[in-house]
Amino acid sequence: MITFTLTSRPGPKARAAVLLLVALCVAPGYGQETTTEEYDGTDNGMNSGSVSAPLEGKTIVRVEEDWLVDIAFTNDASTAPEIVTVFGPDDPDTGLHAVFELNHGTYPTFTKGGMQVQSWQGGWFIAAKLHPNLSELSTTVERIRYTCVTRVTPGQIVMEVVNGDSVTFGQFGNDRSLRIRLQSHRPNLNTYSANYSVRHSRVTFGTNRVNQFVRTEVRYLTDMGEVIVDPTDVYVHRLVEADEGPLPVNEDATTGG
């Protein structure tokens, strides 16, 4: 059971008014994110459709998906395992989405180890960010956790990976190294479907080296500050041996998960 807790040229006075309005809109406190970070491209999405039934009547401005990966063992002779998490506001087959590559990167050329986040519009590439830590997975029975975030504010959409934690990479994501920012007039995330993430995410290489790959929770945040939670575990990949092996080295019986 899912539980959801002017086309004409303005005159001098008009131009002055426009400049004042622009200054107010970009000033702190008017909903615009204050940052020196440059935009990575443009999102042409304009969705403002209705949310799914459990969220009816809400305006969704942020979605967070928590993920967990349990590594069984690694292979020093290759990059196995390679893990891909897909998330974002649209159907990846046709619309805007992000791809988080773990223990490898594919743009502009293949890279062993490390992490990379990319943005795509259907099959069209937009931008990519390569994490500075290029370590390769080398710890047997380690647990990796991270959160994929999609959010909209006036004039932009952000897709990023945050709150990452693992033995190999340590903590990652909160330094904006896995963030894509796009200019956008998308007013909300009402048409966000968390099903797309599960459908398109996968262990792309070395499935026998991953005990489980699971999304553990989805949170929908509204423009009114409400948080609606779906705590359902949804498995992308799971070995039969996952229940029989030892706990990950960076977990204990008290933390669970």
mmCIF file of C-alpha atoms in Angstrom:
data_model
loop_
_atom_site.group_PDB
_atom_site.id
_atom_site.type_symbol
_atom_site.label_atom_id
_atom_site.label_comp_id
_atom_site.label_asym_id
_atom_site.label_seq_id
_atom_site.Cartn_x
_atom_site.Cartn_y
_atom_site.Cartn_z
ATOM 1 C CA MET A 1 0.000 0.000 0.000
ATOM 2 C CA ILE A 2 1.365 3.392 -0.983
ATOM 3 C CA THR A 3 0.998 6.072 1.687
ATOM 4 C CA PHE A 4 1.294 9.780 0.780
ATOM 5 C CA THR A 5 1.723 11.750 3.915
ATOM 6 C CA LEU A 6 4.869 43.215 -26.007
ATOM 7 C CA THR A 7 6.075 43.243 -29.459
ATOM 8 C CA SER A 8 6.354 47.079 -29.786
ATOM 9 C CA ARG A 9 9.481 48.941 -28.652
ATOM 10 C CA PRO A 10 8.908 50.671 -25.281
ATOM 11 C CA GLY A 11 9.625 54.336 -24.676
ATOM 12 C CA PRO A 12 12.202 55.627 -22.137
ATOM 13 C CA LYS A 13 9.846 55.470 -19.156
ATOM 14 C CA ALA A 14 8.674 52.001 -20.082
ATOM 15 C CA ARG A 15 12.268 50.814 -20.526
ATOM 16 C CA ALA A 16 13.139 52.146 -17.068
ATOM 17 C CA ALA A 17 10.183 50.305 -15.582
ATOM 18 C CA VAL A 18 11.254 47.107 -17.283
ATOM 19 C CA LEU A 19 14.812 47.442 -15.961
ATOM 20 C CA LEU A 20 13.486 47.994 -12.446
ATOM 21 C CA LEU A 21 11.272 44.942 -12.721
ATOM 22 C CA VAL A 22 14.163 42.809 -13.935
ATOM 23 C CA ALA A 23 16.345 44.020 -11.054
ATOM 24 C CA LEU A 24 13.658 43.098 -8.557
ATOM 25 C CA CYS A 25 13.113 39.676 -10.082
ATOM 26 C CA VAL A 26 16.772 38.662 -9.830
ATOM 27 C CA ALA A 27 17.343 40.139 -6.402
ATOM 28 C CA PRO A 28 17.527 37.741 -3.427
ATOM 29 C CA GLY A 29 14.165 37.084 -1.822
ATOM 30 C CA TYR A 30 12.116 37.048 -5.018
ATOM 31 C CA GLY A 31 12.246 33.301 -5.618
ATOM 32 C CA GLN A 32 15.298 33.382 -7.895
ATOM 33 C CA GLU A 33 18.195 31.215 -6.792
ATOM 34 C CA THR A 34 21.213 33.342 -5.947
ATOM 35 C CA THR A 35 24.306 31.770 -7.499
ATOM 36 C CA THR A 36 27.233 32.536 -9.760
ATOM 37 C CA GLU A 37 26.830 29.156 -11.411
ATOM 38 C CA GLU A 38 26.205 29.358 -15.157
ATOM 39 C CA TYR A 39 23.295 27.718 -16.899
ATOM 40 C CA ASP A 40 24.053 24.483 -18.725
ATOM 41 C CA GLY A 41 21.415 24.905 -21.412
ATOM 42 C CA THR A 42 17.697 25.414 -21.926
ATOM 43 C CA ASP A 43 14.655 23.343 -21.054
ATOM 44 C CA ASN A 44 11.788 23.933 -23.453
ATOM 45 C CA GLY A 45 9.289 22.097 -21.285
ATOM 46 C CA MET A 46 6.143 24.000 -20.438
ATOM 47 C CA ASN A 47 4.169 21.320 -18.621
ATOM 48 C CA SER A 48 1.516 22.442 -16.184
ATOM 49 C CA GLY A 49 -0.713 19.382 -16.271
ATOM 50 C CA SER A 50 -2.581 17.791 -13.432
ATOM 51 C CA VAL A 51 -0.789 15.673 -10.873
ATOM 52 C CA SER A 52 -1.656 12.052 -10.211
ATOM 53 C CA ALA A 53 -4.696 11.345 -8.071
ATOM 54 C CA PRO A 54 -2.924 11.136 -4.665
ATOM 55 C CA LEU A 55 -1.424 14.614 -5.252
ATOM 56 C CA GLU A 56 -4.490 16.220 -6.795
ATOM 57 C CA GLY A 57 -4.841 19.921 -6.049
ATOM 58 C CA LYS A 58 -1.133 20.350 -5.287
ATOM 59 C CA THR A 59 1.565 22.277 -7.149
ATOM 60 C CA ILE A 60 4.753 20.211 -7.091
ATOM 61 C CA VAL A 61 8.002 22.206 -7.258
ATOM 62 C CA ARG A 62 10.535 19.624 -6.065
ATOM 63 C CA VAL A 63 10.844 15.837 -6.214
ATOM 64 C CA GLU A 64 13.439 13.807 -4.295
ATOM 65 C CA GLU A 65 14.162 10.132 -4.957
ATOM 66 C CA ASP A 66 16.328 8.177 -2.487
ATOM 67 C CA TRP A 67 18.391 5.322 -3.906
ATOM 68 C CA LEU A 68 20.421 2.498 -2.392
ATOM 69 C CA VAL A 69 22.977 0.211 -4.070
ATOM 70 C CA ASP A 70 24.553 -2.779 -2.339
ATOM 71 C CA ILE A 71 27.780 -3.852 -4.028
ATOM 72 C CA ALA A 72 28.500 -7.567 -3.689
ATOM 73 C CA PHE A 73 32.050 -7.543 -5.045
ATOM 74 C CA THR A 74 34.079 -5.679 -7.640
ATOM 75 C CA ASN A 75 36.444 -6.510 -10.487
ATOM 76 C CA ASP A 76 39.823 -4.773 -10.651
ATOM 77 C CA ALA A 77 40.219 -5.821 -14.288
ATOM 78 C CA SER A 78 37.146 -3.892 -15.421
ATOM 79 C CA THR A 79 34.768 -1.191 -14.250
ATOM 80 C CA ALA A 80 32.152 -3.706 -13.144
ATOM 81 C CA PRO A 81 29.717 -2.942 -11.839
ATOM 82 C CA GLU A 82 28.394 0.077 -13.748
ATOM 83 C CA ILE A 83 25.149 1.605 -12.524
ATOM 84 C CA VAL A 84 22.855 4.125 -14.208
ATOM 85 C CA THR A 85 20.061 6.065 -12.490
ATOM 86 C CA VAL A 86 17.617 8.028 -14.640
ATOM 87 C CA PHE A 87 15.392 10.784 -13.230
ATOM 88 C CA GLY A 88 13.723 14.037 -14.226
ATOM 89 C CA PRO A 89 10.415 15.647 -15.163
ATOM 90 C CA ASP A 90 9.607 13.909 -18.462
ATOM 91 C CA ASP A 91 9.516 10.561 -20.199
ATOM 92 C CA PRO A 92 13.205 9.874 -20.999
ATOM 93 C CA ASP A 93 12.238 8.517 -24.407
ATOM 94 C CA THR A 94 10.964 11.911 -25.559
ATOM 95 C CA GLY A 95 11.540 14.626 -22.952
ATOM 96 C CA LEU A 96 13.879 16.198 -20.428
ATOM 97 C CA HIS A 97 15.689 13.876 -18.035
ATOM 98 C CA ALA A 98 18.999 13.356 -16.242
ATOM 99 C CA VAL A 99 21.302 10.352 -16.207
ATOM 100 C CA PHE A 100 23.547 9.623 -13.221
ATOM 101 C CA GLU A 101 26.381 7.251 -14.088
ATOM 102 C CA LEU A 102 28.098 5.544 -11.169
ATOM 103 C CA ASN A 103 31.579 3.956 -11.417
ATOM 104 C CA HIS A 104 31.930 5.204 -14.993
ATOM 105 C CA GLY A 105 31.235 8.122 -17.330
ATOM 106 C CA THR A 106 30.390 8.078 -21.027
ATOM 107 C CA TYR A 107 30.623 11.718 -22.154
ATOM 108 C CA PRO A 108 32.507 12.877 -24.156
ATOM 109 C CA THR A 109 34.381 9.560 -24.012
ATOM 110 C CA PHE A 110 34.198 6.556 -21.727
ATOM 111 C CA THR A 111 35.852 7.013 -18.326
ATOM 112 C CA LYS A 112 36.535 4.242 -15.822
ATOM 113 C CA GLY A 113 35.427 4.895 -12.282
ATOM 114 C CA GLY A 114 34.050 8.111 -10.873
ATOM 115 C CA MET A 115 30.613 9.565 -11.434
ATOM 116 C CA GLN A 116 28.908 11.718 -14.031
ATOM 117 C CA VAL A 117 25.549 13.428 -14.376
ATOM 118 C CA GLN A 118 24.127 14.247 -17.807
ATOM 119 C CA SER A 119 21.011 16.003 -19.102
ATOM 120 C CA TRP A 120 19.127 14.955 -22.211
ATOM 121 C CA GLN A 121 16.064 16.030 -24.173
ATOM 122 C CA GLY A 122 14.879 12.679 -25.436
ATOM 123 C CA GLY A 123 17.871 11.437 -27.430
ATOM 124 C CA TRP A 124 19.482 14.881 -27.698
ATOM 125 C CA PHE A 125 22.421 15.577 -25.401
ATOM 126 C CA ILE A 126 22.408 18.881 -23.475
ATOM 127 C CA ALA A 127 25.173 18.911 -20.854
ATOM 128 C CA ALA A 128 27.343 16.780 -18.563
ATOM 129 C CA LYS A 129 29.242 17.189 -15.281
ATOM 130 C CA LEU A 130 32.080 14.822 -14.308
ATOM 131 C CA HIS A 131 32.692 14.397 -10.592
ATOM 132 C CA PRO A 132 36.329 15.137 -9.614
ATOM 133 C CA ASN A 133 36.668 11.875 -7.658
ATOM 134 C CA LEU A 134 37.641 9.286 -10.280
ATOM 135 C CA SER A 135 38.001 6.371 -7.867
ATOM 136 C CA GLU A 136 36.846 2.933 -8.959
ATOM 137 C CA LEU A 137 34.623 0.722 -6.849
ATOM 138 C CA SER A 138 36.940 -1.603 -4.979
ATOM 139 C CA THR A 139 35.202 -2.452 -1.703
ATOM 140 C CA THR A 140 33.410 -5.756 -1.333
ATOM 141 C CA VAL A 141 29.961 -5.524 0.233
ATOM 142 C CA GLU A 142 29.704 -1.751 0.465
ATOM 143 C CA ARG A 143 26.488 0.258 0.456
ATOM 144 C CA ILE A 144 26.011 3.401 -1.626
ATOM 145 C CA ARG A 145 23.229 5.880 -0.911
ATOM 146 C CA TYR A 146 22.261 9.036 -2.796
ATOM 147 C CA THR A 147 19.289 11.247 -3.599
ATOM 148 C CA CYS A 148 18.253 12.405 -7.069
ATOM 149 C CA VAL A 149 16.559 15.814 -6.972
ATOM 150 C CA THR A 150 14.533 17.649 -9.590
ATOM 151 C CA ARG A 151 13.313 21.161 -8.723
ATOM 152 C CA VAL A 152 11.920 24.249 -10.393
ATOM 153 C CA THR A 153 12.217 27.901 -9.412
ATOM 154 C CA PRO A 154 11.300 30.953 -11.533
ATOM 155 C CA GLY A 155 13.277 30.765 -14.746
ATOM 156 C CA GLN A 156 15.139 27.514 -14.138
ATOM 157 C CA ILE A 157 15.050 23.794 -13.542
ATOM 158 C CA VAL A 158 17.732 21.912 -11.625
ATOM 159 C CA MET A 159 18.501 18.192 -11.735
ATOM 160 C CA GLU A 160 21.165 16.982 -9.328
ATOM 161 C CA VAL A 161 22.488 14.189 -7.139
ATOM 162 C CA VAL A 162 22.958 15.050 -3.458
ATOM 163 C CA ASN A 163 23.544 13.394 -0.083
ATOM 164 C CA GLY A 164 25.758 10.715 -1.592
ATOM 165 C CA ASP A 165 27.630 8.414 0.755
ATOM 166 C CA SER A 166 29.838 5.378 0.122
ATOM 167 C CA VAL A 167 33.114 3.778 1.143
ATOM 168 C CA THR A 168 34.785 4.292 -2.231
ATOM 169 C CA PHE A 169 33.694 7.864 -2.955
ATOM 170 C CA GLY A 170 33.017 9.121 0.553
ATOM 171 C CA GLN A 171 30.360 11.819 0.696
ATOM 172 C CA PHE A 172 29.438 13.301 -2.652
ATOM 173 C CA GLY A 173 26.990 15.611 -4.406
ATOM 174 C CA ASN A 174 26.496 18.408 -1.903
ATOM 175 C CA ASP A 175 29.248 20.513 -3.503
ATOM 176 C CA ARG A 176 27.147 21.015 -6.692
ATOM 177 C CA SER A 177 29.563 18.821 -8.650
ATOM 178 C CA LEU A 178 26.649 16.669 -9.829
ATOM 179 C CA ARG A 179 24.228 19.487 -10.660
ATOM 180 C CA ILE A 180 22.735 20.510 -13.995
ATOM 181 C CA ARG A 181 20.982 23.906 -14.219
ATOM 182 C CA LEU A 182 18.864 24.801 -17.240
ATOM 183 C CA GLN A 183 16.950 27.905 -18.141
ATOM 184 C CA SER A 184 13.280 26.977 -18.133
ATOM 185 C CA HIS A 185 9.747 28.352 -18.071
ATOM 186 C CA ARG A 186 8.388 25.103 -16.684
ATOM 187 C CA PRO A 187 5.982 26.224 -13.937
ATOM 188 C CA ASN A 188 5.854 23.029 -11.886
ATOM 189 C CA LEU A 189 6.598 19.327 -11.766
ATOM 190 C CA ASN A 190 2.984 18.218 -11.720
ATOM 191 C CA THR A 191 3.482 15.664 -14.481
ATOM 192 C CA TYR A 192 6.529 14.070 -12.831
ATOM 193 C CA SER A 193 6.240 10.291 -12.877
ATOM 194 C CA ALA A 194 8.538 8.383 -10.543
ATOM 195 C CA ASN A 195 7.780 5.263 -12.593
ATOM 196 C CA TYR A 196 10.048 6.550 -15.365
ATOM 197 C CA SER A 197 13.041 6.395 -13.018
ATOM 198 C CA VAL A 198 12.549 2.748 -12.163
ATOM 199 C CA ARG A 199 11.758 1.796 -15.755
ATOM 200 C CA HIS A 200 14.936 3.327 -17.207
ATOM 201 C CA SER A 201 17.487 2.859 -14.393
ATOM 202 C CA ARG A 202 19.616 -0.287 -14.416
ATOM 203 C CA VAL A 203 22.885 -2.040 -13.706
ATOM 204 C CA THR A 204 24.381 -1.736 -17.165
ATOM 205 C CA PHE A 205 27.443 -3.929 -16.607
ATOM 206 C CA GLY A 206 28.219 -6.496 -13.922
ATOM 207 C CA THR A 207 24.734 -7.294 -12.611
ATOM 208 C CA ASN A 208 26.119 -10.312 -10.755
ATOM 209 C CA ARG A 209 28.273 -7.934 -8.708
ATOM 210 C CA VAL A 210 25.335 -5.957 -7.301
ATOM 211 C CA ASN A 211 23.198 -7.486 -4.556
ATOM 212 C CA GLN A 212 20.435 -4.929 -4.885
ATOM 213 C CA PHE A 213 19.610 -1.630 -6.552
ATOM 214 C CA VAL A 214 16.503 -0.104 -5.029
ATOM 215 C CA ARG A 215 14.673 3.195 -4.753
ATOM 216 C CA THR A 216 13.719 3.495 -1.106
ATOM 217 C CA GLU A 217 11.577 6.645 -1.007
ATOM 218 C CA VAL A 218 10.075 9.438 -3.105
ATOM 219 C CA ARG A 219 9.175 12.857 -1.688
ATOM 220 C CA TYR A 220 7.014 15.420 -3.447
ATOM 221 C CA LEU A 221 7.372 19.002 -2.162
ATOM 222 C CA THR A 222 4.693 21.586 -2.936
ATOM 223 C CA ASP A 223 4.819 25.341 -3.364
ATOM 224 C CA MET A 224 3.097 25.595 0.031
ATOM 225 C CA GLY A 225 5.850 23.706 1.835
ATOM 226 C CA GLU A 226 3.996 20.405 2.128
ATOM 227 C CA VAL A 227 5.890 17.139 1.796
ATOM 228 C CA ILE A 228 4.082 14.072 0.459
ATOM 229 C CA VAL A 229 6.033 10.856 0.977
ATOM 230 C CA ASP A 230 5.908 7.537 -0.842
ATOM 231 C CA PRO A 231 8.058 5.140 1.260
ATOM 232 C CA THR A 232 7.674 2.125 -1.021
ATOM 233 C CA ASP A 233 10.818 0.138 -1.821
ATOM 234 C CA VAL A 234 10.949 -0.418 -5.587
ATOM 235 C CA TYR A 235 13.649 -2.758 -6.864
ATOM 236 C CA VAL A 236 15.449 -2.193 -10.131
ATOM 237 C CA HIS A 237 17.713 -5.209 -9.534
ATOM 238 C CA ARG A 238 18.007 -7.797 -6.799
ATOM 239 C CA LEU A 239 19.969 -11.046 -6.482
ATOM 240 C CA VAL A 240 18.588 -14.028 -4.613
ATOM 241 C CA GLU A 241 21.754 -13.953 -2.510
ATOM 242 C CA ALA A 242 20.987 -10.413 -1.290
ATOM 243 C CA ASP A 243 19.181 -11.753 1.799
ATOM 244 C CA GLU A 244 21.863 -14.301 2.604
ATOM 245 C CA GLY A 245 25.069 -12.275 2.489
ATOM 246 C CA PRO A 246 26.682 -10.204 5.255
ATOM 247 C CA LEU A 247 25.690 -6.637 5.995
ATOM 248 C CA PRO A 248 27.529 -3.965 3.988
ATOM 249 C CA VAL A 249 30.770 -2.924 5.657
ATOM 250 C CA ASN A 250 29.482 0.626 6.141
ATOM 251 C CA GLU A 251 26.191 -0.504 7.729
ATOM 252 C CA ASP A 252 25.326 -2.251 10.950
ATOM 253 C CA ALA A 253 22.307 -3.925 12.439
ATOM 254 C CA THR A 254 21.105 -0.675 14.002
ATOM 255 C CA THR A 255 20.979 1.351 10.793
ATOM 256 C CA GLY A 256 19.175 -1.313 8.770
ATOM 257 C CA GLY A 257 18.023 -0.507 5.259
#
